Short mmCIF file of C-alpha atoms in Angstrom, two decimals:
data_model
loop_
_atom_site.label_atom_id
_atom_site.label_comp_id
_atom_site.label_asym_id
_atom_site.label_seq_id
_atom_site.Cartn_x
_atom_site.Cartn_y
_atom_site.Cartn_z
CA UNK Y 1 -49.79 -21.27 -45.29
CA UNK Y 2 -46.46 -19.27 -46.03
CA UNK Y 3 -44.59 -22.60 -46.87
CA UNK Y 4 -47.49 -23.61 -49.82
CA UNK Y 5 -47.71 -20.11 -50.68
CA UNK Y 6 -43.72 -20.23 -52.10
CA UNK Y 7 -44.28 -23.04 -54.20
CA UNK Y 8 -46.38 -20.79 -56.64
CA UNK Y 9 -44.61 -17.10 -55.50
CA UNK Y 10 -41.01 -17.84 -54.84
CA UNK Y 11 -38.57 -17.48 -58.15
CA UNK Y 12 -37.68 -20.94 -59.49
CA UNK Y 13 -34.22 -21.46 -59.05
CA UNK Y 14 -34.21 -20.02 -55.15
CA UNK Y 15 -37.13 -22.14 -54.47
CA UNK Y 16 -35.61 -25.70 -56.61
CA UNK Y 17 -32.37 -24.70 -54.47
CA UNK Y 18 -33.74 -24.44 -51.13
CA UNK Y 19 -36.25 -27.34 -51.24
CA UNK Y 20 -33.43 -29.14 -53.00
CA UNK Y 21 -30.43 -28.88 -50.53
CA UNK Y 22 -32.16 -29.98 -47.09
CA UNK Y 23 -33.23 -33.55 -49.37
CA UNK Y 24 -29.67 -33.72 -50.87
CA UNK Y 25 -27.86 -33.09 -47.65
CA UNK Y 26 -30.56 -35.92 -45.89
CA UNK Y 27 -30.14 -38.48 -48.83
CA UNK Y 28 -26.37 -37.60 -49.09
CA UNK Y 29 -26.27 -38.52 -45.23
CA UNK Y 30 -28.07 -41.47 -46.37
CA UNK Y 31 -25.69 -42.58 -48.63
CA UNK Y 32 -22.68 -42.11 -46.00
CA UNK Y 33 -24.24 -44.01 -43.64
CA UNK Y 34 -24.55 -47.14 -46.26
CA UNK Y 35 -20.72 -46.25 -47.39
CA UNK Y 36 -19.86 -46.32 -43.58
CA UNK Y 37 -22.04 -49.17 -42.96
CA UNK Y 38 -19.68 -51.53 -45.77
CA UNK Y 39 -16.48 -49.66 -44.55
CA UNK Y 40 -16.57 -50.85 -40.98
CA UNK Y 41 -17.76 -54.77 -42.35
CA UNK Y 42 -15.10 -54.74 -44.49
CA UNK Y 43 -12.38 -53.66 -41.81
CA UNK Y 44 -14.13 -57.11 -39.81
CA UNK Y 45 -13.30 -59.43 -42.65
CA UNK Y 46 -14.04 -59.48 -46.68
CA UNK Y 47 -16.12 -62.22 -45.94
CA UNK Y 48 -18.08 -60.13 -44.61
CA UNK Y 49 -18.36 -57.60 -47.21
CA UNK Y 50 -19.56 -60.47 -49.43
CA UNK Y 51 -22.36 -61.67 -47.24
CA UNK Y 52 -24.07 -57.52 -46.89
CA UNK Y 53 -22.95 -57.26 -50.77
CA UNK Y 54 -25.70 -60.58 -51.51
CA UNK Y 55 -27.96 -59.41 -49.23
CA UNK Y 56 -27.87 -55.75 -50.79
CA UNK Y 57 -30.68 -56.44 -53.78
CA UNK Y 58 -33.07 -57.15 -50.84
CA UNK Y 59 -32.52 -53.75 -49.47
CA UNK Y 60 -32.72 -52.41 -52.89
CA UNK Y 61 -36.50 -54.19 -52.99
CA UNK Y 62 -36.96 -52.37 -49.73
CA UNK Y 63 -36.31 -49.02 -51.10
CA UNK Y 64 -38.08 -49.24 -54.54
CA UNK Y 65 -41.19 -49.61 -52.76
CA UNK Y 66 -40.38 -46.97 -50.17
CA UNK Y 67 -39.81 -44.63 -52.72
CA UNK Y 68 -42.86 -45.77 -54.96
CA UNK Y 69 -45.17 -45.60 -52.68
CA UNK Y 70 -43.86 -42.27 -51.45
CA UNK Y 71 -43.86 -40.73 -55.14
CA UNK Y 72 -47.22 -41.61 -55.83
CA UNK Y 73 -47.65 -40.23 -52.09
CA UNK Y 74 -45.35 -36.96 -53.27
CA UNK Y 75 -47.10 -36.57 -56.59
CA UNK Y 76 -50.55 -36.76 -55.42
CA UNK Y 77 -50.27 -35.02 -52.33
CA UNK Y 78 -48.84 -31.92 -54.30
CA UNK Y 79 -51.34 -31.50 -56.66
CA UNK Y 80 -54.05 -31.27 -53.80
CA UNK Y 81 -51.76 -28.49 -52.43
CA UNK Y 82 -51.62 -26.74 -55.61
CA UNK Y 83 -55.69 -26.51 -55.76
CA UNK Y 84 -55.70 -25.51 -51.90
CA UNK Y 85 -57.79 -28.55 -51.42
CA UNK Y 86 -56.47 -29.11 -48.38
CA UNK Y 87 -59.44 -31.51 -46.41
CA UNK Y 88 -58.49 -34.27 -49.40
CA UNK Y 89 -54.64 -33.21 -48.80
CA UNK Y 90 -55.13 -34.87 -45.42
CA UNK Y 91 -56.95 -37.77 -46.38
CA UNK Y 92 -53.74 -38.45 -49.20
CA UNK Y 93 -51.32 -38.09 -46.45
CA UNK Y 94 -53.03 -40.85 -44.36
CA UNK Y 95 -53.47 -43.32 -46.45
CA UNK Y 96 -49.69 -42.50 -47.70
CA UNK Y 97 -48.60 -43.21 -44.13
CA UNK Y 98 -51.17 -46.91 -43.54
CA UNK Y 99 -49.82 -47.78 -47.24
CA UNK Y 100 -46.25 -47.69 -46.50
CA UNK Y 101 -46.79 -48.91 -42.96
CA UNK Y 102 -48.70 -51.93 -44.50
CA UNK Y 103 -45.82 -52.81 -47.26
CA UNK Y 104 -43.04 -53.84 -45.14
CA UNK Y 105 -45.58 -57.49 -43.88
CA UNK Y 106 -44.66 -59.02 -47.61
CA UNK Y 107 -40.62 -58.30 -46.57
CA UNK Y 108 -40.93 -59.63 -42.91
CA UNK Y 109 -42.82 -62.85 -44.45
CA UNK Y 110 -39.56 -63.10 -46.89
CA UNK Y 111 -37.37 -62.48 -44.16
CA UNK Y 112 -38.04 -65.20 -42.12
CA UNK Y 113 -38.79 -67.71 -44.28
CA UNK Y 114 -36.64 -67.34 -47.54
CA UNK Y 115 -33.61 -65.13 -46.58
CA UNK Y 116 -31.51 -68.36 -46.39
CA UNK Y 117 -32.55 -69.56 -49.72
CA UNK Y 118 -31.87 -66.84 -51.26
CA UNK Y 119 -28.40 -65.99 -49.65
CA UNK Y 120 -27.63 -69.47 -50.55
CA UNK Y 121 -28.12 -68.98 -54.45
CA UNK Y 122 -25.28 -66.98 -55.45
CA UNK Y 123 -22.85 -68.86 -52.84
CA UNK Y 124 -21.75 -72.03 -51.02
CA UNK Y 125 -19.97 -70.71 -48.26
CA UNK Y 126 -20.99 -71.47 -44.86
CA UNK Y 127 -19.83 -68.53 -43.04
CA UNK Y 128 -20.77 -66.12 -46.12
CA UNK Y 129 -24.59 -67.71 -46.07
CA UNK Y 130 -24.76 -67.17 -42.49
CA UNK Y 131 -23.76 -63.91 -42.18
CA UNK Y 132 -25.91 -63.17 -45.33
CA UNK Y 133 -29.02 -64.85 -43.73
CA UNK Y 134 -28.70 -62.77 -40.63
CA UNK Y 135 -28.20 -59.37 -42.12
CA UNK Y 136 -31.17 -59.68 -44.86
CA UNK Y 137 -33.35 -61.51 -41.59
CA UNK Y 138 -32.97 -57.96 -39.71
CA UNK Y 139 -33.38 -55.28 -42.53
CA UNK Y 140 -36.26 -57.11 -43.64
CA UNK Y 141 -38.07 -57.84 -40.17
CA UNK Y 142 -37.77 -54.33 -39.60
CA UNK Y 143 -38.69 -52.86 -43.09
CA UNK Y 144 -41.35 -50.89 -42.02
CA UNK Y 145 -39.08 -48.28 -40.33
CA UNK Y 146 -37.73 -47.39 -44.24
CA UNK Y 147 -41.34 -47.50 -45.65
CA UNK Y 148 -42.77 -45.10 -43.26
CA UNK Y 149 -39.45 -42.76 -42.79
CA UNK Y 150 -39.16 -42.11 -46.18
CA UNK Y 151 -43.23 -41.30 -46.47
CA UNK Y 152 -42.49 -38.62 -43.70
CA UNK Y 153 -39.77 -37.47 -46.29
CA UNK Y 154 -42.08 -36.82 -48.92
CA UNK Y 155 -44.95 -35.48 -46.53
CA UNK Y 156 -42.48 -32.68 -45.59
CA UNK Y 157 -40.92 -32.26 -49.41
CA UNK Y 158 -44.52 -31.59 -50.64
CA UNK Y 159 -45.60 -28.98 -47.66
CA UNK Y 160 -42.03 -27.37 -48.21
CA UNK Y 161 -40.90 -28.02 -45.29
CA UNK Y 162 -37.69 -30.18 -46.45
CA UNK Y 163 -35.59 -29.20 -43.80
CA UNK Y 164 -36.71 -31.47 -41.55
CA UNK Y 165 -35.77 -34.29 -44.00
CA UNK Y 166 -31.99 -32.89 -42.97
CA UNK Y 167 -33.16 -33.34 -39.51
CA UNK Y 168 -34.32 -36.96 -39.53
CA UNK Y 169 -31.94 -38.46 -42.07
CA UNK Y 170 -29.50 -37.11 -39.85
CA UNK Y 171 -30.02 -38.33 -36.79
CA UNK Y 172 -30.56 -41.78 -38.16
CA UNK Y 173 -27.55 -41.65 -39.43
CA UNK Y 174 -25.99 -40.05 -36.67
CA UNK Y 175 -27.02 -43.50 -34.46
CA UNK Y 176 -26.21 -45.71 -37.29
CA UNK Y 177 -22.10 -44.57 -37.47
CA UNK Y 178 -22.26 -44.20 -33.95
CA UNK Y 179 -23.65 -48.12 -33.36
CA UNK Y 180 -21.76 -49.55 -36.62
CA UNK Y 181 -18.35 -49.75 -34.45
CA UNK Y 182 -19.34 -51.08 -31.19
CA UNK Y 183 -22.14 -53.29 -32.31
CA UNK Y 184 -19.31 -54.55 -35.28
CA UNK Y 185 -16.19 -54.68 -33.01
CA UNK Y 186 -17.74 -54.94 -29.73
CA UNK Y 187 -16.37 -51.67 -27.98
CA UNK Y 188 -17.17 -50.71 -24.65
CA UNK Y 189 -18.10 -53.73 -22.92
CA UNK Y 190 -20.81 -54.76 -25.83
CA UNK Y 191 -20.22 -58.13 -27.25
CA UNK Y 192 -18.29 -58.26 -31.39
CA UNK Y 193 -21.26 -58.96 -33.33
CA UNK Y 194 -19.76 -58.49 -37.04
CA UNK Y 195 -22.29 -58.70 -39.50
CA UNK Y 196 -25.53 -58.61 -37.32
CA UNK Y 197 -24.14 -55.32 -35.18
CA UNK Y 198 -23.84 -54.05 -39.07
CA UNK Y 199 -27.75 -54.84 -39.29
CA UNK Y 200 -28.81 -53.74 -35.49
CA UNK Y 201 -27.25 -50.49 -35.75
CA UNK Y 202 -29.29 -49.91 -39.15
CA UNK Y 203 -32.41 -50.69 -38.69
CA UNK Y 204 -31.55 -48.63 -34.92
CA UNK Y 205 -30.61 -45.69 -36.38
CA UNK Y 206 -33.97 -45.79 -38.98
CA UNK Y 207 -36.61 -46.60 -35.98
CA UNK Y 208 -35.31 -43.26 -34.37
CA UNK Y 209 -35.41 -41.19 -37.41
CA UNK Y 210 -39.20 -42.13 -38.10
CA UNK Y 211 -39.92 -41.54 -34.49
CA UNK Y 212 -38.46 -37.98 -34.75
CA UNK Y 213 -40.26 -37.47 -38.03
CA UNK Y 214 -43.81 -38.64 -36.70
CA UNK Y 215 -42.90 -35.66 -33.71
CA UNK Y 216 -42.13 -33.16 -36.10
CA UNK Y 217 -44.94 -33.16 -38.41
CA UNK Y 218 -46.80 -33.21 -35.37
CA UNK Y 219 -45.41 -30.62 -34.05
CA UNK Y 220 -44.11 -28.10 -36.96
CA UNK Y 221 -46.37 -29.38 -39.77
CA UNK Y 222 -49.20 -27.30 -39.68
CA UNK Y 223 -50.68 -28.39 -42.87
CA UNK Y 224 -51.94 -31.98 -42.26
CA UNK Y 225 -52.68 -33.87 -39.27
CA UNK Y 226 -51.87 -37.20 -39.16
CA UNK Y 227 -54.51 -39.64 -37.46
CA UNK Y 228 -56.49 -42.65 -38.14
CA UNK Y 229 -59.27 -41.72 -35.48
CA UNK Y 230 -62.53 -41.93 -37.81
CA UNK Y 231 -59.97 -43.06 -40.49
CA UNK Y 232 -62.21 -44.75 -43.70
CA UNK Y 233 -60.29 -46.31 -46.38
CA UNK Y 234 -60.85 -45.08 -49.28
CA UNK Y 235 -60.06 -47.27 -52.43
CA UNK Y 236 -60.06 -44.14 -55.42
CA UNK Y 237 -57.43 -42.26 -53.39
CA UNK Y 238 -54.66 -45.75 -53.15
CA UNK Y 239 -56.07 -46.00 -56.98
CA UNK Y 240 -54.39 -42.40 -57.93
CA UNK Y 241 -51.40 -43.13 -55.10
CA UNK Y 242 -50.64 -45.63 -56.88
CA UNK Y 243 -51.43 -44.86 -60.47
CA UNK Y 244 -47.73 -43.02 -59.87
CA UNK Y 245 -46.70 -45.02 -57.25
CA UNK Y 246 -46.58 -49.00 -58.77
CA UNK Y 247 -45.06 -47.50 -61.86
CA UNK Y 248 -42.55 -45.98 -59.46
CA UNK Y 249 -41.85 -49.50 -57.64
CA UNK Y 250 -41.51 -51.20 -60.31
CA UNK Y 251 -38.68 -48.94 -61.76
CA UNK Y 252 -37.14 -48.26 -58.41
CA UNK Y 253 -37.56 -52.49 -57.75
CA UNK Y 254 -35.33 -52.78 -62.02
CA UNK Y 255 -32.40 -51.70 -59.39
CA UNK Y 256 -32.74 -55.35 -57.71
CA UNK Y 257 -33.08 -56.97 -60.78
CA UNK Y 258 -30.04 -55.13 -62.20
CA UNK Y 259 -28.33 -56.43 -59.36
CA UNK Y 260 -29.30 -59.70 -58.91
CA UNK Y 261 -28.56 -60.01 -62.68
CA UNK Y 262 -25.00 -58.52 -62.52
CA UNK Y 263 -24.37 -60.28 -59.19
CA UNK Y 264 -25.32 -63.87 -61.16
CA UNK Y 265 -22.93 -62.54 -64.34
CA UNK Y 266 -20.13 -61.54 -62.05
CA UNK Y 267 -19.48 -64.47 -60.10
CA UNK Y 268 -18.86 -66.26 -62.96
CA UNK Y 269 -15.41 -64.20 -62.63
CA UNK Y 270 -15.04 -64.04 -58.90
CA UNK Y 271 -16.69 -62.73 -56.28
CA UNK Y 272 -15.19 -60.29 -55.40
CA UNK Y 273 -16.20 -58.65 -59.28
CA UNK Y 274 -19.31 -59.36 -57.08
CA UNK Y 275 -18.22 -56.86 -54.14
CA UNK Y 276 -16.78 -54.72 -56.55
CA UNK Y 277 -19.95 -54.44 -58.17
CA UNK Y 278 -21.60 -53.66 -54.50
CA UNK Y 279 -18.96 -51.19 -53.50
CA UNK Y 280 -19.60 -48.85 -56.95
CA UNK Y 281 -23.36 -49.02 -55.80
CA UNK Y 282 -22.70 -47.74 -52.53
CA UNK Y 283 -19.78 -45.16 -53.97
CA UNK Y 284 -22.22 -44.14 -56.98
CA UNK Y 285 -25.25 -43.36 -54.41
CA UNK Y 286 -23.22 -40.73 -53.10
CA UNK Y 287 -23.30 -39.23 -56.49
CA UNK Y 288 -27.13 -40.23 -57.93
CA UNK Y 289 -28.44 -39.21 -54.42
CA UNK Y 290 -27.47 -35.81 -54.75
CA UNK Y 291 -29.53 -35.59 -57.71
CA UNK Y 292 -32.12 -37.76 -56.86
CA UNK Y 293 -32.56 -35.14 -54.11
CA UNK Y 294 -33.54 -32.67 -56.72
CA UNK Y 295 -35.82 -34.63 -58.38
CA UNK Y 296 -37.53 -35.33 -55.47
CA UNK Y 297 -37.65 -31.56 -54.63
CA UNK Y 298 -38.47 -31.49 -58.43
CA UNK Y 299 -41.66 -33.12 -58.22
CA UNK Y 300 -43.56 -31.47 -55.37
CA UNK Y 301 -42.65 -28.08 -57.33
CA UNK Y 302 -43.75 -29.07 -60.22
CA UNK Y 303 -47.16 -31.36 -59.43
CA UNK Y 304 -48.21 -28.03 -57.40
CA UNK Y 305 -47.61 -25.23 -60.05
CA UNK Y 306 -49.33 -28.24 -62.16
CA UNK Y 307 -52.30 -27.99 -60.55
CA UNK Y 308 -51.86 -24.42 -60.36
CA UNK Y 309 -51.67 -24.00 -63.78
CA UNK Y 310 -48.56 -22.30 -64.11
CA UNK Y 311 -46.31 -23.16 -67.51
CA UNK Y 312 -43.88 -21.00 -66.89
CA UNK Y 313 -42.72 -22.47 -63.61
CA UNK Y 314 -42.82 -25.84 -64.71
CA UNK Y 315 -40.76 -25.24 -67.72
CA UNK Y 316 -38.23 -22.92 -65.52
CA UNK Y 317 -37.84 -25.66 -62.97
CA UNK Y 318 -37.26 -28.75 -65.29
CA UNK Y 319 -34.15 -26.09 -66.98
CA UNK Y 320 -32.58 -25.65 -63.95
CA UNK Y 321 -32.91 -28.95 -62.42
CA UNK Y 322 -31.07 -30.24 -65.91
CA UNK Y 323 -28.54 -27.66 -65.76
CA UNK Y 324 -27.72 -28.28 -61.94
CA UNK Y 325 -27.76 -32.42 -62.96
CA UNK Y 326 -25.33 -32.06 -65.12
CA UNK Y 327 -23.04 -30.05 -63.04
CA UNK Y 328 -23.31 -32.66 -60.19
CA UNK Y 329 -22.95 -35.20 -62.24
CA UNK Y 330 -20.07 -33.86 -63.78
CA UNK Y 331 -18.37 -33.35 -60.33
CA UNK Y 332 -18.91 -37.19 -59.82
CA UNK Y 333 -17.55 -38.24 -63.07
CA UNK Y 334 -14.18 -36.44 -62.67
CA UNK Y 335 -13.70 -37.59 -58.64
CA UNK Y 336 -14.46 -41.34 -60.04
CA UNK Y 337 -11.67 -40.78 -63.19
CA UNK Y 338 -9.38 -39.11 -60.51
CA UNK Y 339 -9.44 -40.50 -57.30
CA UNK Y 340 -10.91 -44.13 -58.23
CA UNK Y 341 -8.11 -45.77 -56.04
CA UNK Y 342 -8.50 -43.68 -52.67
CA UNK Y 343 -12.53 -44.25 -53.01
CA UNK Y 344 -11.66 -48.75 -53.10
CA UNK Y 345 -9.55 -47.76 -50.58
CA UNK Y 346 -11.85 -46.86 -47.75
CA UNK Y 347 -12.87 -50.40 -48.18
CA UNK Y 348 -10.41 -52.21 -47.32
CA UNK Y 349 -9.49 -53.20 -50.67
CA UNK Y 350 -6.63 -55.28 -51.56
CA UNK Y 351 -4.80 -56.29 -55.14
CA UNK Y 352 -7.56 -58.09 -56.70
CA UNK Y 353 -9.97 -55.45 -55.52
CA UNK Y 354 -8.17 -53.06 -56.57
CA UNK Y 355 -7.43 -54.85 -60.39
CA UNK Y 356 -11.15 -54.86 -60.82
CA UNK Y 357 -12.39 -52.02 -59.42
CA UNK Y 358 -9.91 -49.29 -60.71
CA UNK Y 359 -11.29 -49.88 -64.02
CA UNK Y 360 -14.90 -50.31 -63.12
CA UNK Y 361 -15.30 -47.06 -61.65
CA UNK Y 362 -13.86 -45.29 -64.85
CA UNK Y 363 -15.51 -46.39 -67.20
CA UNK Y 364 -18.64 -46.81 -65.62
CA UNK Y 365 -18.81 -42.71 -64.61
CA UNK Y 366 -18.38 -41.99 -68.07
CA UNK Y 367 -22.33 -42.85 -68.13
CA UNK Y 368 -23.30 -40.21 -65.40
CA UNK Y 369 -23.89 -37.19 -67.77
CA UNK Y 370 -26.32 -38.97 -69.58
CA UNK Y 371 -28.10 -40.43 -65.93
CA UNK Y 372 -28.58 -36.74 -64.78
CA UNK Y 373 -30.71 -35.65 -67.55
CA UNK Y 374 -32.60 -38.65 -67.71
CA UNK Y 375 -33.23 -38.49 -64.12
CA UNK Y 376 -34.51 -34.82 -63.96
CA UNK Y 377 -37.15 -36.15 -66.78
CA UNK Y 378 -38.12 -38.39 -64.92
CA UNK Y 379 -39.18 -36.30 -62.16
CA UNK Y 380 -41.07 -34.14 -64.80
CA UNK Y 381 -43.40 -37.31 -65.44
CA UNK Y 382 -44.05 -38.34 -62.21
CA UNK Y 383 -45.47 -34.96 -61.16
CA UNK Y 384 -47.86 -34.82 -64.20
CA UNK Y 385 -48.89 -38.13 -63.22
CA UNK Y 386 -47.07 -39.83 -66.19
CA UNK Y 387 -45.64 -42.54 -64.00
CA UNK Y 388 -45.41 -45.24 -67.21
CA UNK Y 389 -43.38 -42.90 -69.23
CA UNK Y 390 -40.53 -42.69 -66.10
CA UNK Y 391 -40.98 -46.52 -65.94
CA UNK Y 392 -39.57 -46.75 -69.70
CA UNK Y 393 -36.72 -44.21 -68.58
CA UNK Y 394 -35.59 -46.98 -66.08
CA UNK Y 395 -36.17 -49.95 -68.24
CA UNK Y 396 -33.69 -48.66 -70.70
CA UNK Y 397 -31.48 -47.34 -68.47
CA UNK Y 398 -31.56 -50.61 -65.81
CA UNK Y 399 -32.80 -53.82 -67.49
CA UNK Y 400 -33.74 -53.75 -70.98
CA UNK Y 401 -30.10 -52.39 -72.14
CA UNK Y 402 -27.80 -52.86 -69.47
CA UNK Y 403 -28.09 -56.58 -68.44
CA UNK Y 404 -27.81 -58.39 -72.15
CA UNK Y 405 -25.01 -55.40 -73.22
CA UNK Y 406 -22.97 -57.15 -69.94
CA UNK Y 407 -24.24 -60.46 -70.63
CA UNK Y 408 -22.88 -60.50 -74.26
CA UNK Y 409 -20.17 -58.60 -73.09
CA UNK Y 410 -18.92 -61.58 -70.10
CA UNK Y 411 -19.73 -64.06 -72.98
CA UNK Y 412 -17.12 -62.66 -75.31
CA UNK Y 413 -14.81 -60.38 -73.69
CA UNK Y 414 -13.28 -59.80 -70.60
CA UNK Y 415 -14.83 -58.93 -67.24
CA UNK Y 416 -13.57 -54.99 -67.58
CA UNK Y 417 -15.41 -54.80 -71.07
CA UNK Y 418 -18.73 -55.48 -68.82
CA UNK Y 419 -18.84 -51.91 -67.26
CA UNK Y 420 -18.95 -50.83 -71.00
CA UNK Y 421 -22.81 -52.15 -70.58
CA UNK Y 422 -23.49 -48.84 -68.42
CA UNK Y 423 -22.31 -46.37 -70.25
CA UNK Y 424 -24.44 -47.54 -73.35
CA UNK Y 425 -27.45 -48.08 -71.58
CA UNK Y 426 -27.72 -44.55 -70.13
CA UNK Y 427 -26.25 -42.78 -73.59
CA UNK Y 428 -29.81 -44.87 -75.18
CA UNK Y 429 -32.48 -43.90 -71.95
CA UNK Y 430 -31.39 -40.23 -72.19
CA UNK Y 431 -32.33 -40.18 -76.26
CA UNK Y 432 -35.89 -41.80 -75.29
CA UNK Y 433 -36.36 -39.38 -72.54
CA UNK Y 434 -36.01 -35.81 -74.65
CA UNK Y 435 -38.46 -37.76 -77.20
CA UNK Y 436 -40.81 -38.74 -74.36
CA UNK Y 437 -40.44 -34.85 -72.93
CA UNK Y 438 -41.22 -33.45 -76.45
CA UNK Y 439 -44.67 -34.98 -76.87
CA UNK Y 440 -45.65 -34.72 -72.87
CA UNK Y 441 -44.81 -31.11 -73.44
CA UNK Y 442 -46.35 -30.28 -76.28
CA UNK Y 443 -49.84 -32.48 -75.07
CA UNK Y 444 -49.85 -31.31 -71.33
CA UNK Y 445 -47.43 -28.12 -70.98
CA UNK Y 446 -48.53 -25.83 -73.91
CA UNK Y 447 -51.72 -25.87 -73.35
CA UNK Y 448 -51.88 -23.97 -70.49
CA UNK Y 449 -53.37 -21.17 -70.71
CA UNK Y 450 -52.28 -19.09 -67.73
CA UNK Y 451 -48.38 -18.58 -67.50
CA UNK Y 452 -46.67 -16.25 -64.98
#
């Protein structure tokens, strides 16, 4: 059990670092993929780009619950690890794998009968509804891939074996840039599908990465073994899944709503404010997910040394996770005030783009300093099972600030004072978290009585 032994032996800031950089190099692949994915619609036609940029809250939806599920998954899974409990470690991992298998039914049902409708809310253009329809028809049919891949994910974060996170993301990604062109285009004899080659060679390249992550635990995974022979359900273990978990979805799912929302105030002014708005997303991700990598790492570290009862550790790990936030974060904020141009570019982005989005992406980076240490917090409360406290975090930093700051803001300015919204919102979440972190520390942390 060498790879559980390092979460309680290994010093802090080698073991963050090398759980950390296999999950930020997979979820940084991730995140070029998705960039890659808008790059080579928008070289077919900016109509195009309009009809993925509606259809992107759905796969927003899509991943909140993927990564709900799999934090309450994550969390729970880690703590049985970190008491060496490892028959009820198995029976967590199998129900984590049936419950994210079983959420992608409610997106196929929405898929086939309401991706029109929706699609067809926020425009009245034949070809863009169309498109639209067929893209958010395919990611949504095919959900399931995303649920379970991204359960694998956190089976191997919480085992330490993140490497093979690298591994998987990869090669999904790997098949999706590889497919994007000649499903897109129609290169080498295959027929130009535009839009739905964008959507085939996604949900492609995420089928293969789940197979290749079911083989690998299998094969490399020593700790758990995956089967539902003799499987029984029981209700008490989806109860504490999920006690994290739901909390999780429903902050990961404020990303939709933040979307939908801005999506309905910026095509008031255009849309493309409203592919703007879709681009930054995709452009930000590349950022966030580098961080979000950490605090996935983050939480297996600390939910085991949790239930290991080690304060020292815990309070080491959420220090350097901040610190190494920040920096990231920082990196991100000066590329987006530098180079804000050259990243529209790779979009295909012409004058009115550009007018919009210049802008947009500096002023809306000044908010990223603030967004790493709220986001490292975060992490801290999931592990300790505080998943309501990391649900606040996101409702100040997504909904409950952001949307009526740009609402007010389109009402009575102009459409660049609207990114002003972001840069507020996070500045307010990141004073609630250090106030939420104070009194979870004090209540759960210093009371430990062994340290190392």
């Amino acid at each position: 059990m060498t790879s559980i032994n390092k979460m309680k032996e290994m010093p802090i800031r080698k073991l963050l670092l090398s759980m950390s950089l296999p999950i930020m190099v997979s979820m940084l692949i991730q995140a070029l993929y998705n960039i890659v994915d808008s790059m080579f619609v928008a070289q077919y036609s900016q109509d195009a780009l309009a009809a993925v940029s509606l259809a992107f809250p759905i796969q927003t939806l899509i991943v909140a619950v993927s990564v709900g599920t799999a934090a309450g998954l994550n969390s729970l899974l880690s703590r049985k690890l970190g008491e060496q409990n490892f028959k009820e470690a198995n029976e967590v991992a199998n129900h984590g794998v049936l419950a994210a298998l079983l959420s992608g039914i409610p997106f196929m049902i929405f898929g086939i009968f309401f991706a029109q409708t929706f699609i067809s809310a926020f425009s009245d253009r034949s070809t863009i509804i169309s498109d639209g329809t067929t893209y958010t028809l395919i990611c949504t049919v095919c959900s399931s891939a995303v649920l379970v891949e991204i359960a694998y994910e956190r089976l191997f974060q919480a085992t330490g074996h993140a490497m093979y996170n690298m591994y998987m993301q990869g090669a999904g990604a790997l098949i999706n840039i590889i497919l994007d062109p000649i499903f897109i285009f129609g290169w080498f004899g295959f027929p130009a599908m535009g839009v739905t080659g964008a959507a085939l060679a996604t949900v492609t390249g995420q089928i293969l990465a789940v197979l290749l992550g079911i083989y690998l635990q299998r094969r490399h995974v020593k700790e758990l073994h995956i089967s539902f022979r003799g499987f029984h359900l029981k209700k008490h273990i989806f109860a504490q899944m999920y006690a994290v978990g739901f909390p999780s979805i429903i902050m990961q799912s404020i990303v939709t709503v933040l979307t939908i929302g801005m999506n309905a105030i910026l095509v008031g002014f255009s849309e493309t404010a409203v592919s703007v708005f879709s681009v930054y997303f995709k452009l930000q991700n590349f950022v966030f997910m580098a961080v979000f990598g950490m605090n996935n790492a983050l939480v297996a570290i600390i939910g085991y040394n949790f239930g290991a009862r080690q304060k020292e550790r815990i309070l080491s790990s959420i220090r350097f996770a901040i610190q190494m936030a920040v920096l990231i974060m920082l990196i991100g904020t000066l590329i987006f005030q530098l180079f804000p141009q050259a990243l529209l570019q790779l979009f295909n982005a012409d004058a009115a783009m550009l007018k919009i989005g210049v802008p947009a992406l500096r002023i809306i980076s000044l908010s990223f300093l603030f967004a790493g240490v709220s986001i490292e917090l975060s992490a801290l409360f999931q592990a300790l099972g505080k998943g309501i406290s990391s649900l606040m975090i996101s409702l100040c930093r997504q909904l409950l600030i952001v949307l009526p700051c740009a609402y007010l803001l389109a009402r009575f300015s102009e459409l660049d004072s609207i990114w002003y919204a972001f840069l507020i919102a996070e500045a307010f979440a990141m004073v609630i978290a250090l106030f939420l972190y104070r009194k979870i520390k004090i209540s759960m942390i210093d009371p430990m009585e062994h340290s190392l």
